Coordinates of C-alpha atoms in Angstrom, one line a residue:
X1 CA 205.5 -29.8 -16.2
X2 CA 205.8 -31.3 -12.8
X3 CA 207.8 -34.4 -13.7
X4 CA 210.4 -32.5 -15.7
X5 CA 211.5 -30.3 -12.8
X6 CA 215.2 -31.0 -13.2
X7 CA 215.4 -29.7 -16.8
X8 CA 212.3 -27.5 -16.7
X9 CA 214.3 -24.4 -17.9
X10 CA 215.8 -26.2 -20.9
X11 CA 212.4 -27.6 -21.9
X12 CA 210.8 -24.1 -21.6
X13 CA 213.5 -22.7 -23.9
X14 CA 213.0 -25.4 -26.5
X15 CA 209.2 -24.9 -26.3
X16 CA 209.6 -21.1 -26.6
X17 CA 211.9 -21.4 -29.6
X18 CA 209.6 -23.7 -31.4
X19 CA 206.6 -21.5 -30.5
X20 CA 208.4 -18.5 -32.1
X21 CA 209.5 -20.3 -35.2
X22 CA 206.2 -22.0 -36.0
X23 CA 204.4 -18.8 -35.2
X24 CA 206.7 -17.2 -37.8
X25 CA 205.8 -19.9 -40.3
X26 CA 202.1 -19.6 -39.6
X27 CA 201.8 -15.9 -39.7
X28 CA 202.8 -15.7 -43.4
X29 CA 200.0 -18.1 -44.5
X30 CA 197.0 -15.7 -44.7
X31 CA 198.9 -13.0 -46.7
X32 CA 200.5 -15.4 -49.3
X33 CA 197.7 -14.8 -51.9
X34 CA 198.1 -11.0 -51.8
X35 CA 201.9 -11.3 -51.8
X36 CA 201.9 -13.7 -54.8
X37 CA 199.4 -11.4 -56.6
X38 CA 201.7 -8.4 -56.1
X39 CA 204.6 -10.3 -57.7
X40 CA 202.4 -11.8 -60.5
X41 CA 203.2 -15.4 -59.5
X42 CA 201.1 -18.3 -60.8
X43 CA 199.6 -21.2 -58.8
X44 CA 202.1 -23.5 -60.4
X45 CA 204.9 -21.4 -58.9
X46 CA 203.3 -21.5 -55.5
X47 CA 203.2 -25.3 -55.6
X48 CA 206.9 -25.5 -56.6
X49 CA 207.8 -23.1 -53.8
X50 CA 206.0 -25.3 -51.2
X51 CA 207.6 -28.4 -52.7
X52 CA 211.0 -26.8 -52.6
X53 CA 210.8 -26.4 -48.9
X54 CA 209.6 -30.0 -48.4
X55 CA 212.3 -31.3 -50.8
X56 CA 215.3 -29.8 -49.0
X57 CA 213.8 -30.8 -45.6
X58 CA 213.4 -34.4 -46.9
X59 CA 216.9 -34.6 -48.3
X60 CA 218.7 -32.9 -45.4
X61 CA 216.9 -34.4 -42.4
X62 CA 219.0 -37.7 -42.2
X63 CA 222.3 -35.8 -42.4
X64 CA 221.1 -33.1 -40.0
X65 CA 220.1 -35.8 -37.5
X66 CA 223.5 -37.3 -37.6
X67 CA 225.2 -33.9 -37.3
X68 CA 223.1 -33.2 -34.2
X69 CA 224.6 -36.4 -32.7
X70 CA 228.2 -35.5 -33.6
X71 CA 228.3 -31.7 -33.8
X72 CA 226.0 -30.9 -30.8
X73 CA 222.2 -30.2 -30.3
X74 CA 222.7 -26.6 -29.3
X75 CA 224.9 -25.7 -32.2
X76 CA 222.5 -27.2 -34.7
X77 CA 219.5 -25.5 -33.2
X78 CA 221.2 -22.1 -33.2
X79 CA 222.4 -22.4 -36.8
X80 CA 219.0 -23.7 -37.9
X81 CA 217.3 -20.7 -36.3
X82 CA 219.6 -18.3 -38.0
X83 CA 219.1 -19.9 -41.3
X84 CA 215.3 -19.7 -40.7
X85 CA 215.6 -16.0 -40.0
X86 CA 217.6 -15.4 -43.2
X87 CA 215.1 -17.4 -45.3
X88 CA 212.1 -15.4 -44.0
X89 CA 213.9 -12.1 -44.4
X90 CA 215.0 -13.1 -47.9
X91 CA 211.4 -14.0 -48.8
X92 CA 210.2 -10.6 -47.6
X93 CA 212.8 -8.8 -49.7
X94 CA 212.4 -11.0 -52.8
X95 CA 211.2 -9.5 -56.0
X96 CA 212.1 -12.4 -58.3
X97 CA 211.4 -16.1 -58.5
X98 CA 215.1 -16.9 -58.0
X99 CA 215.2 -15.3 -54.5
X100 CA 211.8 -16.8 -53.6
X101 CA 213.2 -20.3 -54.4
X102 CA 216.4 -19.6 -52.6
X103 CA 214.4 -18.6 -49.5
X104 CA 212.2 -21.7 -49.6
X105 CA 215.2 -24.0 -50.0
X106 CA 216.9 -22.4 -47.0
X107 CA 213.7 -22.7 -45.1
X108 CA 213.6 -26.5 -45.7
X109 CA 217.3 -26.8 -44.6
X110 CA 216.5 -24.8 -41.4
X111 CA 213.6 -27.1 -40.6
X112 CA 215.8 -30.1 -41.2
X113 CA 218.4 -28.7 -38.8
X114 CA 216.0 -27.6 -36.0
X115 CA 213.6 -30.4 -35.6
X116 CA 215.9 -33.5 -35.2
X117 CA 218.1 -31.5 -32.8
X118 CA 215.2 -30.3 -30.7
X119 CA 213.7 -33.8 -30.5
X120 CA 217.2 -35.3 -29.6
X121 CA 217.7 -32.6 -26.9
X122 CA 214.3 -33.4 -25.4
X123 CA 215.2 -37.1 -25.4
X124 CA 218.5 -36.3 -23.7
X125 CA 217.0 -34.5 -20.8
X126 CA 214.0 -36.9 -20.2
X127 CA 213.9 -40.3 -18.6
X128 CA 212.1 -43.1 -20.5
X129 CA 209.1 -42.5 -18.1
X130 CA 209.1 -38.7 -18.9
X131 CA 209.8 -39.2 -22.7
X132 CA 206.1 -39.2 -23.8
X133 CA 205.3 -36.1 -21.7
X134 CA 208.4 -34.2 -23.0
X135 CA 207.6 -35.0 -26.6
X136 CA 204.0 -33.9 -25.9
X137 CA 205.2 -30.5 -24.7
X138 CA 207.3 -30.1 -27.8
X139 CA 204.4 -31.0 -30.1
X140 CA 202.1 -28.7 -28.2
X141 CA 204.4 -25.8 -28.7
X142 CA 204.5 -26.5 -32.5
X143 CA 200.7 -26.7 -32.6
X144 CA 200.3 -23.5 -30.6
X145 CA 202.6 -21.7 -32.9
X146 CA 200.5 -22.7 -35.9
X147 CA 197.4 -21.7 -34.1
X148 CA 198.4 -18.2 -33.1
X149 CA 200.7 -17.5 -36.2
X150 CA 198.0 -17.0 -38.9
X151 CA 195.9 -14.8 -36.6
X152 CA 198.9 -12.6 -35.8
X153 CA 199.9 -12.5 -39.5
X154 CA 196.4 -11.4 -40.6
X155 CA 196.7 -8.3 -38.5
X156 CA 200.4 -7.6 -39.1
X157 CA 199.7 -7.6 -42.8
X158 CA 197.7 -4.4 -42.3
X159 CA 201.1 -2.6 -42.1
X160 CA 202.2 -4.2 -45.4
X161 CA 202.2 -7.6 -47.0
X162 CA 206.0 -8.0 -46.5
X163 CA 206.0 -7.1 -42.8
X164 CA 204.9 -10.6 -41.6
X165 CA 208.0 -12.1 -43.3
X166 CA 210.3 -9.6 -41.5
X167 CA 208.5 -10.3 -38.2
X168 CA 209.1 -14.0 -38.7
X169 CA 212.8 -13.3 -39.4
X170 CA 213.0 -11.3 -36.2
X171 CA 211.4 -14.1 -34.2
X172 CA 214.1 -16.5 -35.6
X173 CA 216.9 -14.2 -34.5
X174 CA 215.4 -13.7 -31.0
X175 CA 215.0 -17.5 -30.6
X176 CA 218.6 -18.0 -31.7
X177 CA 220.0 -15.5 -29.3
X178 CA 218.0 -17.0 -26.4
X179 CA 219.3 -20.5 -27.2
X180 CA 222.9 -19.3 -27.6
X181 CA 223.0 -17.4 -24.3
X182 CA 220.9 -19.6 -22.0
X183 CA 220.6 -23.2 -23.3
X184 CA 223.3 -25.7 -22.3
X185 CA 224.5 -28.4 -24.5
X186 CA 222.8 -31.8 -23.7
X187 CA 225.0 -34.1 -25.7
X188 CA 227.6 -36.0 -23.8
X189 CA 231.1 -35.1 -25.1
X190 CA 232.1 -38.8 -25.8
X191 CA 229.0 -39.6 -27.8
X192 CA 229.8 -39.7 -31.5
X193 CA 227.3 -41.1 -33.9
X194 CA 229.8 -41.3 -36.7
X195 CA 231.2 -44.3 -35.0
X196 CA 228.0 -46.3 -35.7
X197 CA 228.7 -49.5 -37.6
X198 CA 228.2 -49.2 -41.4
X199 CA 225.4 -51.8 -41.6
X200 CA 223.5 -49.9 -38.9
X201 CA 223.9 -46.6 -40.8
X202 CA 222.8 -48.2 -44.0
X203 CA 219.7 -49.5 -42.2
X204 CA 218.8 -46.1 -41.1
X205 CA 219.8 -44.4 -44.4
X206 CA 217.1 -42.7 -46.4
X207 CA 217.7 -44.4 -49.7
X208 CA 218.0 -47.8 -48.0
X209 CA 214.7 -47.3 -46.2
X210 CA 212.8 -46.3 -49.4
X211 CA 214.5 -49.1 -51.5
X212 CA 213.4 -51.9 -49.2
X213 CA 210.1 -50.5 -47.9
X214 CA 208.0 -52.8 -50.3
X215 CA 209.3 -55.8 -48.4
X216 CA 207.8 -54.7 -45.1
X217 CA 204.4 -56.0 -43.8
X218 CA 203.2 -52.4 -43.2
X219 CA 203.9 -51.3 -46.8
X220 CA 200.2 -50.8 -47.5
X221 CA 200.1 -48.4 -44.5
X222 CA 203.0 -46.5 -46.0
X223 CA 201.2 -46.2 -49.3
X224 CA 198.2 -44.8 -47.5
X225 CA 200.5 -42.3 -45.7
X226 CA 201.8 -41.1 -49.1
X227 CA 198.4 -40.9 -50.8
X228 CA 196.9 -39.1 -47.8
X229 CA 199.8 -36.6 -47.6
X230 CA 199.5 -36.0 -51.3
X231 CA 195.8 -35.3 -51.1
X232 CA 196.0 -33.1 -48.0
X233 CA 199.0 -31.1 -49.3
X234 CA 197.1 -30.6 -52.5
X235 CA 194.2 -29.1 -50.5
X236 CA 196.3 -27.0 -48.1
X237 CA 198.7 -25.5 -50.7
X238 CA 196.1 -23.6 -52.7
X239 CA 193.6 -23.0 -49.9
X240 CA 194.5 -19.3 -49.5
X241 CA 194.6 -18.8 -53.3
X242 CA 191.3 -20.6 -53.7
X243 CA 189.3 -18.6 -51.2
X244 CA 191.0 -15.4 -52.3
X245 CA 190.0 -15.8 -55.9
X246 CA 186.6 -17.5 -55.5
X247 CA 185.3 -15.6 -52.5
X248 CA 187.5 -12.5 -52.3
X249 CA 188.6 -13.3 -48.8
X250 CA 191.0 -10.9 -47.1
X251 CA 194.0 -12.0 -45.0
X252 CA 192.0 -11.5 -41.8
X253 CA 189.2 -13.9 -43.2
X254 CA 191.8 -16.6 -44.1
X255 CA 193.5 -16.1 -40.7
X256 CA 190.2 -16.6 -38.9
X257 CA 189.4 -19.8 -40.6
X258 CA 192.8 -21.4 -40.1
X259 CA 193.1 -20.2 -36.5
X260 CA 189.7 -21.4 -35.5
X261 CA 190.2 -24.8 -37.2
X262 CA 193.6 -25.2 -35.6
X263 CA 192.3 -24.4 -32.1
X264 CA 189.4 -26.9 -32.5
X265 CA 191.8 -29.6 -33.7
X266 CA 194.2 -28.9 -30.8
X267 CA 191.3 -29.1 -28.3
X268 CA 190.1 -32.4 -29.7
X269 CA 193.7 -33.8 -29.6
X270 CA 194.1 -32.9 -26.0
X271 CA 190.7 -33.8 -24.6
X272 CA 189.1 -36.5 -26.8
X273 CA 191.7 -38.0 -29.2
X274 CA 192.7 -40.8 -26.8
X275 CA 189.1 -41.7 -26.1
X276 CA 188.2 -41.7 -29.8
X277 CA 190.9 -44.1 -30.6
X278 CA 190.0 -46.4 -27.7
X279 CA 186.3 -46.3 -28.6
X280 CA 186.6 -46.9 -32.3
X281 CA 190.1 -48.1 -33.0
X282 CA 192.8 -46.6 -35.2
X283 CA 191.6 -48.2 -38.4
X284 CA 188.0 -47.0 -38.2
X285 CA 189.1 -43.5 -37.2
X286 CA 191.5 -43.3 -40.1
X287 CA 188.9 -44.6 -42.6
X288 CA 186.2 -42.2 -41.3
X289 CA 188.5 -39.2 -41.4
X290 CA 189.6 -39.9 -44.9
X291 CA 186.0 -40.2 -46.0
X292 CA 185.0 -37.0 -44.3
X293 CA 188.0 -35.1 -45.6
X294 CA 187.4 -36.2 -49.2
X295 CA 183.6 -35.5 -49.1
X296 CA 183.9 -32.1 -47.5
X297 CA 186.7 -31.0 -49.8
X298 CA 184.3 -31.8 -52.6
X299 CA 181.6 -29.7 -50.9
X300 CA 184.0 -26.7 -51.0
X301 CA 183.4 -26.5 -54.7
X302 CA 179.7 -26.0 -54.3
X303 CA 179.3 -23.6 -51.3
X304 CA 179.2 -19.8 -51.8
X305 CA 178.5 -18.1 -48.5
X306 CA 181.2 -17.2 -45.9
X307 CA 179.6 -19.2 -43.1
X308 CA 179.3 -22.2 -45.3
X309 CA 182.9 -22.2 -46.5
X310 CA 183.9 -21.6 -42.9
X311 CA 181.9 -24.7 -41.7
X312 CA 183.1 -27.0 -44.5
X313 CA 186.8 -26.1 -44.1
X314 CA 186.4 -26.4 -40.4
X315 CA 185.3 -30.1 -40.8
X316 CA 188.2 -30.7 -43.2
X317 CA 190.8 -29.3 -40.8
X318 CA 189.3 -31.2 -37.9
X319 CA 189.3 -34.5 -39.8
X320 CA 193.0 -33.8 -40.7
X321 CA 194.0 -33.0 -37.2
X322 CA 192.5 -36.3 -36.0
X323 CA 193.8 -38.3 -39.0
X324 CA 197.5 -37.5 -38.8
X325 CA 198.1 -38.6 -35.2
X326 CA 195.8 -41.6 -35.7
X327 CA 198.0 -42.8 -38.6
X328 CA 201.2 -42.2 -36.6
X329 CA 199.7 -44.2 -33.7
X330 CA 198.7 -47.1 -35.9
X331 CA 202.2 -47.2 -37.5
X332 CA 203.8 -47.2 -34.1
X333 CA 201.6 -50.1 -33.0
X334 CA 202.6 -52.1 -36.1
X335 CA 206.3 -51.2 -35.6
X336 CA 206.9 -53.4 -32.5
X337 CA 210.7 -53.3 -32.0
X338 CA 211.3 -51.1 -35.1
X339 CA 209.9 -47.8 -33.8
X340 CA 212.7 -45.6 -35.2
X341 CA 212.9 -47.4 -38.5
X342 CA 209.1 -47.2 -39.1
X343 CA 209.0 -43.6 -37.9
X344 CA 211.6 -42.8 -40.5
X345 CA 209.7 -44.5 -43.2
X346 CA 206.5 -42.7 -42.1
X347 CA 208.3 -39.4 -42.3
X348 CA 209.9 -40.1 -45.7
X349 CA 206.6 -41.1 -47.3
X350 CA 204.9 -38.1 -45.8
X351 CA 207.6 -35.8 -47.2
X352 CA 207.2 -37.4 -50.7
X353 CA 203.5 -36.7 -50.6
X354 CA 204.2 -33.1 -49.4
X355 CA 206.5 -32.7 -52.4
X356 CA 204.3 -34.1 -55.1
X357 CA 201.0 -32.7 -53.8
X358 CA 201.8 -29.0 -53.9
X359 CA 203.3 -29.3 -57.4
X360 CA 200.2 -30.9 -58.8
X361 CA 197.9 -28.5 -56.9
X362 CA 199.8 -25.4 -58.2
X363 CA 199.7 -26.3 -61.9
X364 CA 196.1 -27.6 -61.7
X365 CA 195.1 -24.3 -60.1
X366 CA 196.4 -22.4 -63.1
X367 CA 194.1 -24.5 -65.4
X368 CA 191.0 -24.1 -63.2
X369 CA 190.8 -23.2 -59.5
X370 CA 188.5 -26.1 -58.9
X371 CA 190.8 -28.8 -60.3
X372 CA 193.1 -29.1 -57.2
X373 CA 190.2 -29.8 -54.9
X374 CA 188.6 -32.3 -57.3
X375 CA 191.9 -34.2 -57.4
X376 CA 192.3 -33.9 -53.6
X377 CA 188.8 -35.4 -53.1
X378 CA 189.6 -38.2 -55.6
X379 CA 192.9 -39.1 -54.0
X380 CA 191.5 -39.1 -50.4
X381 CA 188.5 -41.2 -51.4
X382 CA 191.0 -43.7 -53.1
X383 CA 192.9 -43.6 -49.8
X384 CA 189.7 -44.4 -47.9
X385 CA 189.2 -47.5 -50.1
X386 CA 192.8 -48.6 -49.5
X387 CA 192.3 -48.2 -45.8
X388 CA 189.1 -50.3 -45.9
X389 CA 190.9 -53.0 -47.9
X390 CA 193.8 -52.9 -45.5
X391 CA 191.5 -53.6 -42.6
X392 CA 190.0 -56.6 -44.4
X393 CA 193.5 -58.0 -45.2
X394 CA 194.5 -57.6 -41.5
X395 CA 191.3 -59.3 -40.4
X396 CA 192.0 -62.2 -42.7
X397 CA 195.5 -62.6 -41.4
X398 CA 194.2 -62.5 -37.8
X399 CA 191.8 -65.3 -38.6
X400 CA 194.4 -67.3 -40.4
X401 CA 196.8 -67.1 -37.5
X402 CA 194.2 -68.1 -35.0

């Protein structure tokens, strides 16, 4: 963190907060099947719970971003962390679907409050030259949290399947206290985003972005983002339930697979991702990852031994970890002078896929545990075809312009 010496302490606090929060989110993943089984909850309910989180995050993010500009980054982060702690504790205490949904809705609101404020804070304390490095540190702390969270959760669950939720709530309270006591506000007092001209607000508005997205030259890319997110969310939502019912995996087994896959993905992103994109180009990488993810999800339906399911899911997770930043990179390259606008659309279409995918996966899982993965395979292979067609169209346009 050599170039961020002036605000190193603030950046470390932001990273520590995100590490705690996303470790808290990750540590509950491996015990969800046992927890749902103890409450007698169906796969359809699981899908709705995941979608509820994504829905409130999707709806609240634009307002939360503007509040971070007018109300202050620090306040939004602290309030968001407290809401996160309450949501995790409520989930651990819940004995009825109503409380479970209340917990997930609060969780989505907390994510919507924390992430824009943290990103804005990081932008406040970095120069344009430092911006990419600062955002890289923020992303790394999130990834690290997801890596260590499931592993920790698998072992904490030995003390009880509700204990990981309480641990996540405690992590949120700790992060909120550290932020409140140590972190300084980064937002200049005279800055007020509510004074933004109405036409500019409308341009950045969520409904306005979705309404006019079809007019944009990168609309096909947004469709690919939605279809990809739908298929991947379909796969990830029922992963724990699938391996629990089909293979009898325990929380430790699920934690091992997720943790190892996450570590491998993080290593590839740090060491080889840039080289892969330069060597093969964004479009080829996206198409290949879509193809591999679709085919290996299909293979999941035919393997039976632990090491085989471990290997197959490892390839799926690795393909996903390369695919997501590759698509974001491609969208940013297309955006030119509309970086914020396109990033908002990318996020919106991703959220829509994250809402629809879990719902479909959950109800299909109740019909047959193999159906969600069959659908995920079909959707990702369709997305692969779309990406190939998109490449052909761009090549035709390039030849026409030359």
